[in-house]
XYZ file of C-alpha atoms in Angstrom:
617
model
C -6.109 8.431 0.592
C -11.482 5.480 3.661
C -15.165 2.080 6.624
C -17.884 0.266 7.050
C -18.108 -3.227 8.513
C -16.593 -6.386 6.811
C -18.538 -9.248 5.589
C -17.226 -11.846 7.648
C -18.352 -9.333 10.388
C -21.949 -7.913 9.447
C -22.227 -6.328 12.940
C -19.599 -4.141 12.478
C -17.616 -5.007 15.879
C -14.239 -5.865 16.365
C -12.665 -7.865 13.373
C -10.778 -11.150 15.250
C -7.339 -12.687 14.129
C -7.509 -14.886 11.337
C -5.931 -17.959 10.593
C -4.083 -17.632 7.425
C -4.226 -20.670 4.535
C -0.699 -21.365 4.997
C -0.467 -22.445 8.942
C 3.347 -21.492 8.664
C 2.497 -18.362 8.997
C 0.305 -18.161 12.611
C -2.384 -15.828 13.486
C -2.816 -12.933 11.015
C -4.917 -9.763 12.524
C -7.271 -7.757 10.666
C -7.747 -4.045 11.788
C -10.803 -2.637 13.782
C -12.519 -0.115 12.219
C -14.814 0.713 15.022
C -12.091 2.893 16.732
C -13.531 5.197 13.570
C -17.125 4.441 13.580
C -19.429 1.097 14.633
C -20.545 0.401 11.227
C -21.662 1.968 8.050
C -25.700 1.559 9.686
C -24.331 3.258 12.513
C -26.251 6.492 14.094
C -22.581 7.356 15.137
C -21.567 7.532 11.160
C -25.025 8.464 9.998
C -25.007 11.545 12.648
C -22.116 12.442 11.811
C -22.678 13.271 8.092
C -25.696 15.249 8.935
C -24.108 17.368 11.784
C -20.955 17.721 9.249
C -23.205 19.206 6.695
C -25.192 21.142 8.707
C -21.723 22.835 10.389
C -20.503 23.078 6.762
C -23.686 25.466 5.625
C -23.345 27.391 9.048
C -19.788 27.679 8.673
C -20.368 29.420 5.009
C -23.069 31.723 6.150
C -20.929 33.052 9.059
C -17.346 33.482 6.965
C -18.064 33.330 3.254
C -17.235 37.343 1.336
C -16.278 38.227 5.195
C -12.839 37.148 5.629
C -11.177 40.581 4.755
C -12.828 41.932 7.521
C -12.266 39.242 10.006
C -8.713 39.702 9.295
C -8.857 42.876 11.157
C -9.886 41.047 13.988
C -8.618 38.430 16.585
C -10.756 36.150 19.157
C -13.863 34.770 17.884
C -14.466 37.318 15.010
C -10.771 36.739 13.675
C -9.057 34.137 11.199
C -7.832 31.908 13.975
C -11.341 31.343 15.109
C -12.260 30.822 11.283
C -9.204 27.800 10.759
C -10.077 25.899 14.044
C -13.575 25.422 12.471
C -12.192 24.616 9.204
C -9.938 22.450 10.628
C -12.620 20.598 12.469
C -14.420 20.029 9.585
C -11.943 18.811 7.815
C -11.611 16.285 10.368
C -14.543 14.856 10.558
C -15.052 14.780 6.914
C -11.915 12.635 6.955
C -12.737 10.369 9.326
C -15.765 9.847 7.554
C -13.735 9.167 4.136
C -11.277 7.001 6.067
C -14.025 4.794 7.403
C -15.689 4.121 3.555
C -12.231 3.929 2.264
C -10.402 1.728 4.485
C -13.766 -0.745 4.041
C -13.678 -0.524 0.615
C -9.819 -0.864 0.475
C -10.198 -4.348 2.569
C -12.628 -5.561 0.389
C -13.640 -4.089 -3.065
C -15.674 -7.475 -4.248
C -18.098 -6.376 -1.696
C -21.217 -4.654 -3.775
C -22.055 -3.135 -0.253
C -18.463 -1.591 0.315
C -18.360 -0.055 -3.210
C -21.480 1.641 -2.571
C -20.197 2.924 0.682
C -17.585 4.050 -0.666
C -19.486 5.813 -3.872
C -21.865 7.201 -1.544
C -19.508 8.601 1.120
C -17.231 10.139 -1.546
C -19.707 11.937 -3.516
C -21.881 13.021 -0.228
C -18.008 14.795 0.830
C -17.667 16.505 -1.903
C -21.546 17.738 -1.762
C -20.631 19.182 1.599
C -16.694 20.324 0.793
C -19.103 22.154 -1.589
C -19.942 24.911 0.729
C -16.099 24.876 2.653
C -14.759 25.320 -0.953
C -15.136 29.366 -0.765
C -12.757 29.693 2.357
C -9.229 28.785 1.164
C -10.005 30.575 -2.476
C -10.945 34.012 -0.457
C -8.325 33.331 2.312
C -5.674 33.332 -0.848
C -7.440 36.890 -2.370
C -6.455 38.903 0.931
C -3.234 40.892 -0.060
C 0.165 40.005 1.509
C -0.151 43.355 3.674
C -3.840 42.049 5.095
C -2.221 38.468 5.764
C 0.968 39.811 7.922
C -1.192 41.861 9.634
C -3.331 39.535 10.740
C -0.435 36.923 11.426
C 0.949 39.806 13.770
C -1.782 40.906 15.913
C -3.951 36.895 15.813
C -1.910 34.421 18.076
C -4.738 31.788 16.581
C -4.166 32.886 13.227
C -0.611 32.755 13.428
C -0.522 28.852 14.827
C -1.384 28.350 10.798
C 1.603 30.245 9.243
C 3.310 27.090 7.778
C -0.258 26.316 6.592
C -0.903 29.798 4.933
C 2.204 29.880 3.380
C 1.425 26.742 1.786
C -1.801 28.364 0.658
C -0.317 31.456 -0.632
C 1.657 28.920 -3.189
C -1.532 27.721 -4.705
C -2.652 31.323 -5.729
C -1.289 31.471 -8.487
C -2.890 28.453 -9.956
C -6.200 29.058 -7.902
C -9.731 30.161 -10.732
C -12.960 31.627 -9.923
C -14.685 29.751 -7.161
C -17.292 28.737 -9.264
C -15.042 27.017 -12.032
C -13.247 25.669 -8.664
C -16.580 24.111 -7.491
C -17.118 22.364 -10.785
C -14.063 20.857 -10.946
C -14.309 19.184 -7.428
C -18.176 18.403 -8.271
C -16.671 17.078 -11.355
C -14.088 14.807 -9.909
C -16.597 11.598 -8.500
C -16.847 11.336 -12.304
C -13.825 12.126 -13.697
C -10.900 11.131 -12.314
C -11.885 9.501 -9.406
C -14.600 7.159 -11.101
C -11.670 5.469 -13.131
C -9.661 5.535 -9.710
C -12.867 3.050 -9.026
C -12.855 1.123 -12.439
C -9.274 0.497 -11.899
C -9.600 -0.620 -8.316
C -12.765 -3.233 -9.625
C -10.812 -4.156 -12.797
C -7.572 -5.435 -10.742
C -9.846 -6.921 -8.067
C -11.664 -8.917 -10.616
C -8.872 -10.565 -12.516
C -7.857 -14.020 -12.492
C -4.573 -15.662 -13.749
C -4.492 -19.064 -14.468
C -1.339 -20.872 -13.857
C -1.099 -25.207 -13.991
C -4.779 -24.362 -13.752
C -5.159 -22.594 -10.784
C -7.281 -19.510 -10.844
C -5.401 -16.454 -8.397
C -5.660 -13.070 -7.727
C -3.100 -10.840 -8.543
C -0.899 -10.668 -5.448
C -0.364 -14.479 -5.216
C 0.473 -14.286 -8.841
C 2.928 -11.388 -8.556
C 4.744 -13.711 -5.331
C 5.612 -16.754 -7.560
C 8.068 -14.490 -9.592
C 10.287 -14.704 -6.753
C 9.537 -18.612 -6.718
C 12.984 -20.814 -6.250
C 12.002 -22.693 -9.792
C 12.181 -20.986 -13.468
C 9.291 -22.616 -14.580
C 6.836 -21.565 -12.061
C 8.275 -17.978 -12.310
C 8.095 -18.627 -16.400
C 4.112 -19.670 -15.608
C 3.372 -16.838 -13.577
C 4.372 -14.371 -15.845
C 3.047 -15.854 -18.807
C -0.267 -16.087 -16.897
C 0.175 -12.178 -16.040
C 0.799 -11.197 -19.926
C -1.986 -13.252 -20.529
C -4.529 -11.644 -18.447
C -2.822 -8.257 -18.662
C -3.188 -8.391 -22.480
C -7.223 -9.212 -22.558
C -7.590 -6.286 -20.067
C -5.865 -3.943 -22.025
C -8.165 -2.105 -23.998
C -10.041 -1.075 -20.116
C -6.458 -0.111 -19.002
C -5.654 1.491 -22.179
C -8.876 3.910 -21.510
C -8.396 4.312 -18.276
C -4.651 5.768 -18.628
C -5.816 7.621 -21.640
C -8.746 9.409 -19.215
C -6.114 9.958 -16.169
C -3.677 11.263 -18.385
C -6.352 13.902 -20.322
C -7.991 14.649 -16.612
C -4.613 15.515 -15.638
C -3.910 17.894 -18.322
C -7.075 19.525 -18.620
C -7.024 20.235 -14.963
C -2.720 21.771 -15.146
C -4.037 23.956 -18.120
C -6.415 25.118 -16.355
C -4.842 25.648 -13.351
C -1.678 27.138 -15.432
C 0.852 25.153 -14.351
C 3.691 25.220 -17.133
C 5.053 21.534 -16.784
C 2.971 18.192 -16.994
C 4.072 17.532 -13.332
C 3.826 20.540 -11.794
C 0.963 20.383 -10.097
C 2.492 17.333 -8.208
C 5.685 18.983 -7.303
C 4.169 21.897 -5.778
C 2.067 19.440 -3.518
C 4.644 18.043 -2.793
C 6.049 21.518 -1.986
C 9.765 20.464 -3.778
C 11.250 22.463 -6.519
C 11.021 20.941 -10.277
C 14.749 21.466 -10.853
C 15.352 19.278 -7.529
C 13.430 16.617 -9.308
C 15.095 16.597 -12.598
C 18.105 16.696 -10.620
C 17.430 13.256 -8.959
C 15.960 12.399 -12.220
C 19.179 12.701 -14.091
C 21.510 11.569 -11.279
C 19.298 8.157 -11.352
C 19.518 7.461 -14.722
C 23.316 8.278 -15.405
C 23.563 6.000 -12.531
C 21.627 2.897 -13.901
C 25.308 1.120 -15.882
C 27.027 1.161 -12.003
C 23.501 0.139 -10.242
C 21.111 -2.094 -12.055
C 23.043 -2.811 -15.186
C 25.814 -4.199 -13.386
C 23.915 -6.039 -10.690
C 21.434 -7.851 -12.644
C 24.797 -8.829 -15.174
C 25.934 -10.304 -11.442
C 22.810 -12.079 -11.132
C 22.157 -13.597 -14.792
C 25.993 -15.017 -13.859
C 24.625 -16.428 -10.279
C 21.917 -18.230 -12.172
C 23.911 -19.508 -14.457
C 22.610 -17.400 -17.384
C 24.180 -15.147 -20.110
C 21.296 -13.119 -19.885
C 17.790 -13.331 -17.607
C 14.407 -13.559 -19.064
C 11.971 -10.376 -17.146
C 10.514 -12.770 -14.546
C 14.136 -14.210 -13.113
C 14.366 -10.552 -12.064
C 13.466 -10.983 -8.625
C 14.105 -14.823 -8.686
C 16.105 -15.663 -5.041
C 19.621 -16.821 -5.326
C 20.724 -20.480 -5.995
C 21.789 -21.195 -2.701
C 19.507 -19.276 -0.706
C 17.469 -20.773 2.230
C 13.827 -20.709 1.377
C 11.426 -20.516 4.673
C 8.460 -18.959 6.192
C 8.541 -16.228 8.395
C 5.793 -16.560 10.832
C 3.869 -13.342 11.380
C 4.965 -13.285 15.136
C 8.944 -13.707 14.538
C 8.119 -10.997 11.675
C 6.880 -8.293 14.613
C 9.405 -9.336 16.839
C 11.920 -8.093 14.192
C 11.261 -4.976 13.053
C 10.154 -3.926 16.326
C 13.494 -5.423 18.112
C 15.351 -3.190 15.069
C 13.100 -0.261 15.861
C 13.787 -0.542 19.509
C 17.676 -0.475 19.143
C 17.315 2.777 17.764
C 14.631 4.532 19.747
C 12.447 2.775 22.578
C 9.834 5.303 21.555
C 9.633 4.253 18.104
C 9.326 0.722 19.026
C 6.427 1.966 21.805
C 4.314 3.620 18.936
C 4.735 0.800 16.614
C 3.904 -1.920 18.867
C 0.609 0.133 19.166
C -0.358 -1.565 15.674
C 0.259 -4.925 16.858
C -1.806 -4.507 20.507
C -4.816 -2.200 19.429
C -5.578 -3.640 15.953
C -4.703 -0.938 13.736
C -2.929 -3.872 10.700
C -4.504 -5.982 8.105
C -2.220 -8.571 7.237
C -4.021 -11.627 5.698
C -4.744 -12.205 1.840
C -8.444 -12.402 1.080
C -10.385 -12.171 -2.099
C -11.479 -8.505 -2.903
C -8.856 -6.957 -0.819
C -6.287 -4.279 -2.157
C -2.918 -5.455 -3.395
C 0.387 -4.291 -2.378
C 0.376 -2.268 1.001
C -0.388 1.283 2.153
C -0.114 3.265 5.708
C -3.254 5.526 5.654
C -3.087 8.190 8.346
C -6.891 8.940 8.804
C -7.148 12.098 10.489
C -5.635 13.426 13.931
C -8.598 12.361 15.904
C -8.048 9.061 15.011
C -4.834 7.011 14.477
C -3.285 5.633 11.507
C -4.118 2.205 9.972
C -1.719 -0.272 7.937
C -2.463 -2.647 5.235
C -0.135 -5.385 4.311
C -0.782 -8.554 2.153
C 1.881 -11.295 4.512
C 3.099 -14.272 2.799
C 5.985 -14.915 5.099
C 8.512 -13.569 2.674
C 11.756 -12.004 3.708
C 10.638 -9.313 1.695
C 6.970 -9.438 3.459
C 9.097 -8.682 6.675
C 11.038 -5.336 5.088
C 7.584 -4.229 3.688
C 6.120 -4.189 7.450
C 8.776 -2.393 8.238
C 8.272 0.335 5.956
C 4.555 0.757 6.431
C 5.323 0.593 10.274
C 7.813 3.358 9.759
C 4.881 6.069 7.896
C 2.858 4.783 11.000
C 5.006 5.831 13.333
C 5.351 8.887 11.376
C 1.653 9.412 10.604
C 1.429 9.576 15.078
C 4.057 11.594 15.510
C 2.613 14.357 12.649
C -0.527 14.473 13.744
C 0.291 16.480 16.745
C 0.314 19.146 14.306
C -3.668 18.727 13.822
C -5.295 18.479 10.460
C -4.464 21.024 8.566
C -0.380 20.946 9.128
C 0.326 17.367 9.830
C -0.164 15.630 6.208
C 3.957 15.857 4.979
C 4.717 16.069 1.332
C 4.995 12.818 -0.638
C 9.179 13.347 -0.996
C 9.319 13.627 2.443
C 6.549 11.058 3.407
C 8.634 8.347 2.290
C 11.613 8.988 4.682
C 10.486 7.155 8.371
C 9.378 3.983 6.292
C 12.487 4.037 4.208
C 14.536 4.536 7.201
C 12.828 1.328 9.451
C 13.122 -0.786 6.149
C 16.988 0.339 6.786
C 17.374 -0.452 10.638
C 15.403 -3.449 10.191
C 17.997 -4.694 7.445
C 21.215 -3.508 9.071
C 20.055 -5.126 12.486
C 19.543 -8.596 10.877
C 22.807 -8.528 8.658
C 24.769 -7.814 12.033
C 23.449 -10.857 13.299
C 24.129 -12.911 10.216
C 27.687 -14.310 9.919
C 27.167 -17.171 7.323
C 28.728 -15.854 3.981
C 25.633 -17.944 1.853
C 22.813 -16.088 3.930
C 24.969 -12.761 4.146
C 25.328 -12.576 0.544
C 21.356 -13.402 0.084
C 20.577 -10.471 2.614
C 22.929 -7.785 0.618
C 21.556 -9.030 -2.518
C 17.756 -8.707 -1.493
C 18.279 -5.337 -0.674
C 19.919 -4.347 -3.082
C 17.002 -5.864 -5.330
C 14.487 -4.065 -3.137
C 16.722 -0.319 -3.675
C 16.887 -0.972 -7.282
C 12.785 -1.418 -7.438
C 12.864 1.729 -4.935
C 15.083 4.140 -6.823
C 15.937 2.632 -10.362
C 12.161 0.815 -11.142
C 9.969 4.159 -9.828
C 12.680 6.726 -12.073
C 11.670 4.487 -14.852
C 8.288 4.774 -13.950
C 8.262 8.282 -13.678
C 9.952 8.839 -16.842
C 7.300 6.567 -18.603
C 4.431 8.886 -17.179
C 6.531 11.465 -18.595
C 6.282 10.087 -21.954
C 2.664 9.279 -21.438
C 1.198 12.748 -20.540
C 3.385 14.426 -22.797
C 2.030 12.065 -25.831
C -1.621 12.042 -24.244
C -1.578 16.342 -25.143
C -1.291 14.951 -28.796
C -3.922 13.053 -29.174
C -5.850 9.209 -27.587
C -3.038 6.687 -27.471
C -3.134 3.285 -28.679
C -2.227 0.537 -26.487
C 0.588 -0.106 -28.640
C 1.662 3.215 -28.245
C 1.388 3.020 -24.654
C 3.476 -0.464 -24.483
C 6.522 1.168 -26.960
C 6.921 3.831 -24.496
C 6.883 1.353 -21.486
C 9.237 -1.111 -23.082
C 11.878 1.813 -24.140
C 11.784 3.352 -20.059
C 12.082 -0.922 -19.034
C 15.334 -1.237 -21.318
C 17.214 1.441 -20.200
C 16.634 1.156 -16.124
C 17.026 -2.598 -16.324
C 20.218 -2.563 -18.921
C 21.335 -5.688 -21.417
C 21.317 -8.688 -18.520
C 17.518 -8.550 -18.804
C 15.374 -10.182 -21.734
C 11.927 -8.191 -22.042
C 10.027 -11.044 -24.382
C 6.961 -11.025 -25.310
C 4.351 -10.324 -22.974
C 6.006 -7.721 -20.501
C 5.187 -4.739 -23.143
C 1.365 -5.307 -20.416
C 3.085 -5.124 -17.396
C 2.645 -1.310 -17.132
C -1.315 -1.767 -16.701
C -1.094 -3.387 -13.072
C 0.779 -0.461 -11.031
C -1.741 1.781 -9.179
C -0.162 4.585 -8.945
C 0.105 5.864 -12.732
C -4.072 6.213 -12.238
C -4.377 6.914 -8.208
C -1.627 9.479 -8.036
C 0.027 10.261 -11.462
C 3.812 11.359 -11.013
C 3.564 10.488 -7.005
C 6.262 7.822 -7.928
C 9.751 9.950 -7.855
C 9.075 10.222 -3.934
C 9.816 6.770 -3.338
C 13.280 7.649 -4.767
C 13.739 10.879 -3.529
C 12.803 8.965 -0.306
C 15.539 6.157 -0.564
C 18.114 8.430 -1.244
C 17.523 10.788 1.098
C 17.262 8.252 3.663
C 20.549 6.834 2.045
C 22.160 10.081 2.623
C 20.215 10.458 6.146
C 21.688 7.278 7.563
C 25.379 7.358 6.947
C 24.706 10.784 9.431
C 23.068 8.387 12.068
C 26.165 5.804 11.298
C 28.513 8.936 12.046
C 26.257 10.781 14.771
C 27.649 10.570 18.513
C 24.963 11.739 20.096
C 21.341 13.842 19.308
C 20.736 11.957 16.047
C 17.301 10.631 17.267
C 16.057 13.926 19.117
C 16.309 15.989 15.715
C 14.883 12.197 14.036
C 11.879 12.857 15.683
C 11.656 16.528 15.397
C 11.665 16.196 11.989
C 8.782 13.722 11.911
C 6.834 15.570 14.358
C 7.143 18.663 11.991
C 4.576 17.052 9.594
C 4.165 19.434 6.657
C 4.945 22.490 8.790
C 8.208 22.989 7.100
C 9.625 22.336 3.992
C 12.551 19.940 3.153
C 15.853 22.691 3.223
C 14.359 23.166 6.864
C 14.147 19.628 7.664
C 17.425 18.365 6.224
C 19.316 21.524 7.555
C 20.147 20.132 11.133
C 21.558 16.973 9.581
C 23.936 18.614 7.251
C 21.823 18.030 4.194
C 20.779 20.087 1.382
C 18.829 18.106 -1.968
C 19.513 21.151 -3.893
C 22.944 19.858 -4.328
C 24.011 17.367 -6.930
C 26.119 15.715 -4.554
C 23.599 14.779 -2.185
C 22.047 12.286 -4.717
C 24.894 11.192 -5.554
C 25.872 10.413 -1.900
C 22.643 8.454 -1.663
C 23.162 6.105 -4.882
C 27.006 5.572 -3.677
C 25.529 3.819 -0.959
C 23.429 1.484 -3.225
C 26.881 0.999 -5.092
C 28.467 0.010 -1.757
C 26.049 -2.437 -1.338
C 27.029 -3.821 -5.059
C 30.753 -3.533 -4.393
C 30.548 -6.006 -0.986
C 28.411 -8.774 -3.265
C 30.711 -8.167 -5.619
C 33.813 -8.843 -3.081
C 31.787 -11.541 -1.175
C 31.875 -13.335 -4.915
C 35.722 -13.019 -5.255
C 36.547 -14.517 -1.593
């Protein structure tokens, strides 16, 4: 998962710092796109869409029904000399992409940056058209013609990892003209109600003590110090949620038949198979973490949030106290400044080099913190391409929490540089494993503040944010996973109604969150809001697999004398040149066993057992 220049800045040049609204909070940057291209008018971009195409149609007419025989061959004539070109192409094309993306991404209201985006989409896939022959023929040469050519082609064989990875799709893989129509197909399948989503969110308004705000300032005030204002917010949420729902209702209903249509197809037995195997894990290693999760949810959420409801002086919380901060918990503004300083202090401590790369973001203008109208909610880490260099979007309110999310997008920048040493084709990492660097800064960014914090008030705040923040990591995104479950397998029967849709949500939302929690009326909507059931469907079990890994992954750094960070880096470096038994191997890990997840929720549990003991002193 993009630019073109900003509004505020017509001319495409450099975007400036901003001030935000709230002064508390200092001098917000916005990224500069023109390390990409100088604007959308640009001969630079324009150029570089007609020399793309014009490689891609040379690039067919040299390779296309002749890759059997260039397999006999090394140098220029052989398959090594075929992948570089690929590869290049790919890069540019995704350069391209990143450029109308990342604009659009920073400011959807724009009419302009939609149509950039529209444009530059559909004129990719026009030229992906004529690349779309080579990986389908590549995957028809016979495991004898592949191993020769792996032996006697040094070029070819730099792109093992990446053929083996290929040779997993054949199965799945149709005739390349059926494959051509279902790319062609996607600008207005799938992907056009990835746009009505995107214009949908970015147009609602929620009204609370008659203020009109976007979503992301209405999502903050459930974490507001006062029940009412939380009680507001999510009453203004349901509200809007509710008269949107018939568009959401569609939308799912389309994702969840495009998805279907394209497995059945593609013959993929299980509704989320397609996702595991690009995500190159094992289905039964899924339903493994699946299962360990939710036999977990009584000692995780269940009993924390019954911990809470007693901190607030409730018998039982209503669904927006949820994230509400603790009684006696200091409320303040984290300036943007003292917010760097942290995470890359906590980076530092750890490796000087991982602080080096992520101060990179800070000095060269690669983050977009502030909140503006028309920009995307939550926060991403988009990689570009190899050429390039990664760019990070946050949304900074000055939140504790604001600080832990810059942390984690920092840490899938720092492993977005790392990867792309491995060049286009090898450095994107599966989405289990993607979620590991920015898992593990969230982690040293916590640990390093809670060794600093000695006051039992502020201590017991800290534990209990994160343990909040794991539950919504590994607890909330199982849920969520097993409501997409419910959805896609329900979809294959038939259009679902939105009540439909909101009974399945609300049965998933009772069992994660447990009997402490009061889903009234209005939260049956809240499903309609999260991105990722219509941008990636299923991608959610990786922030858990992720967590617990990382879990697992730093009570070895807590035990480690020495080499921990060398074979760190190595294993970010690796990109998706490996798969996960090879990467977890030199730490002593294996998620095939049981007992690694449950290592990685006993940590959680730890967490829930100090609060617990912090309570009792």
């Amino acid at each position: 998962m993009f630019n073109a220049s900003f509004p505020r800045n017509p001319a495409g040049g450099p975007a400036q710092a901003t001030k935000s609204g709230d002064e508390a909070l200092g001098r917000l940057p916005e990224w500069d796109l023109t390390h990409l291209y100088p604007g959308a008018s640009s001969p630079e971009f324009n150029n570089a869409f007609d020399e793309a195409a014009k490689k891609a149609r040379s690039f067919s007419a040299r390779w296309k029904g002749k890759l059997e025989e260039a397999a006999g061959k090394t140098g220029d004539d052989g398959l090594g000399a075929a992948i570089e070109t690929y590869e290049a192409l790919g890069d540019t094309l995704g350069r391209l992409g990143s450029f109308a993306g990342l604009s659009y991404y920073a400011n959807a209201a724009d009419p302009a940056l939609r149509k950039l985006y529209g444009d530059t989409s559909a004129r990719i896939t026009e030229i992906y058209a004529d690349l779309l022959f080579f990986e389908l023929e590549l995957n028809r040469l016979d495991e004898e013609t592949i191993n020769k050519a792996l032996e006697a082609d040094a070029r070819f064989a730099h792109y093992h990892p990446w053929v083996l990875d290929l040779r997993l799709e054949k199965p799945h893989q149709l005739d390349d003209r059926i494959e051509q129509l279902f790319m062609e197909k996607s600008t207005t399948g799938g992907q056009a109600f990835n746009r009505l989503f995107d214009q949908t969110m970015d147009r609602m308004r929620f009204t609370v003590d008659g203020e009109e705000l976007p979503l992301e300032k209405t999502l903050n005030l459930l974490s507001d110090a006062k029940e009412p204002v939380r009680r507001k917010a999510a009453e203004a949420l349901a509200a809007t949620f509710k008269d949107n729902l018939p568009t959401f209702s569609l939308i799912m209903n389309t994702v969840a038949k495009d998805t279907e249509i394209n497995s059945r197809w593609h013959a993929f037995e299980d509704i989320a198979d397609s996702r595991h195997l690009s995500n190159r894990v094992e289905r039964e290693v899924v339903d493994a973490l699946t299962e360990a999760v939710r036999e977990a949810y009584p000692r995780l959420s269940h009993r924390y949030y019954a911990m809470k409801a007693k901190w607030l002086g409730m018998e039982q919380m209503n669904y927006w106290d949820r994230n509400a901060p603790l009684p006696d918990a200091a409320e303040r503004v984290i300036p943007w400044d003292e917010a760097r300083d942290t995470v890359l202090s906590a980076y530092g401590a750890f490796s000087p080099e991982m602080a080096d790369i992520a101060r990179r973001f800070f000095d060269e203008q690669w983050i977009d913190a502030p909140i503006r109208s028309g920009k995307r909610t939550g926060a991403f880490a988009h990689p570009t391409v190899p050429s390039a260099h990664p760019y990070v979007l946050v949304n900074y309110l000055g939140k504790p929490r604001d600080v832990m999310t810059l942390a984690h997008e920092l840490g899938h920048g720092v492993h977005q540089v790392l990867a792309a040493k491995q060049g286009a084709l090898m450095c994107s990492t599966p989405l289990t494993l993607a979620e590991t660097a920015s898992v593990f800064g969230e982690m040293l960014t916590f640990r390093a503040l809670l060794s600093q914090t000695t006051d039992k008030a502020k201590r017991k705040a800290m534990l209990a944010q994160k343990v909040e923040d794991m539950i919504n990591t590994v607890v909330r995104q199982i849920a969520f996973y097993q409501f997409e479950r419910k959805v896609h397998t329900a979809r294959r029967e038939g259009e679902l109604t939105e009540d439909q849709i909101n009974e399945m949500w609300m049965s998933v939302q009772a069992e994660s969150l447990g009997p402490a929690i009061k889903l009234a009326d209005g939260y049956e909507t809240y499903w309609s809001y999260v991105p990722h059931f219509i941008h990636s469907p299923f991608y959610v079990y990786a922030y858990a697999f992720g967590d617990c890994l990382v879990n697992s992954l730093y009570a070895v750094y807590q035990n480690a004398e020495s080499g921990f960070q060398d074979k760190y880096f190595e294993m970010l470096t690796a990109g998706g040149t490996k798969h996960h038994s090879e990467l977890l191997k030199p730490f002593g890990l294996d998620a095939s066993d049981p007992a690694f997840w449950s290592k990685g929720l006993s940590m959680i549990e730890g967490l829930i057992d100090e609060l617990e003991a912090l309570d009792k002193e």
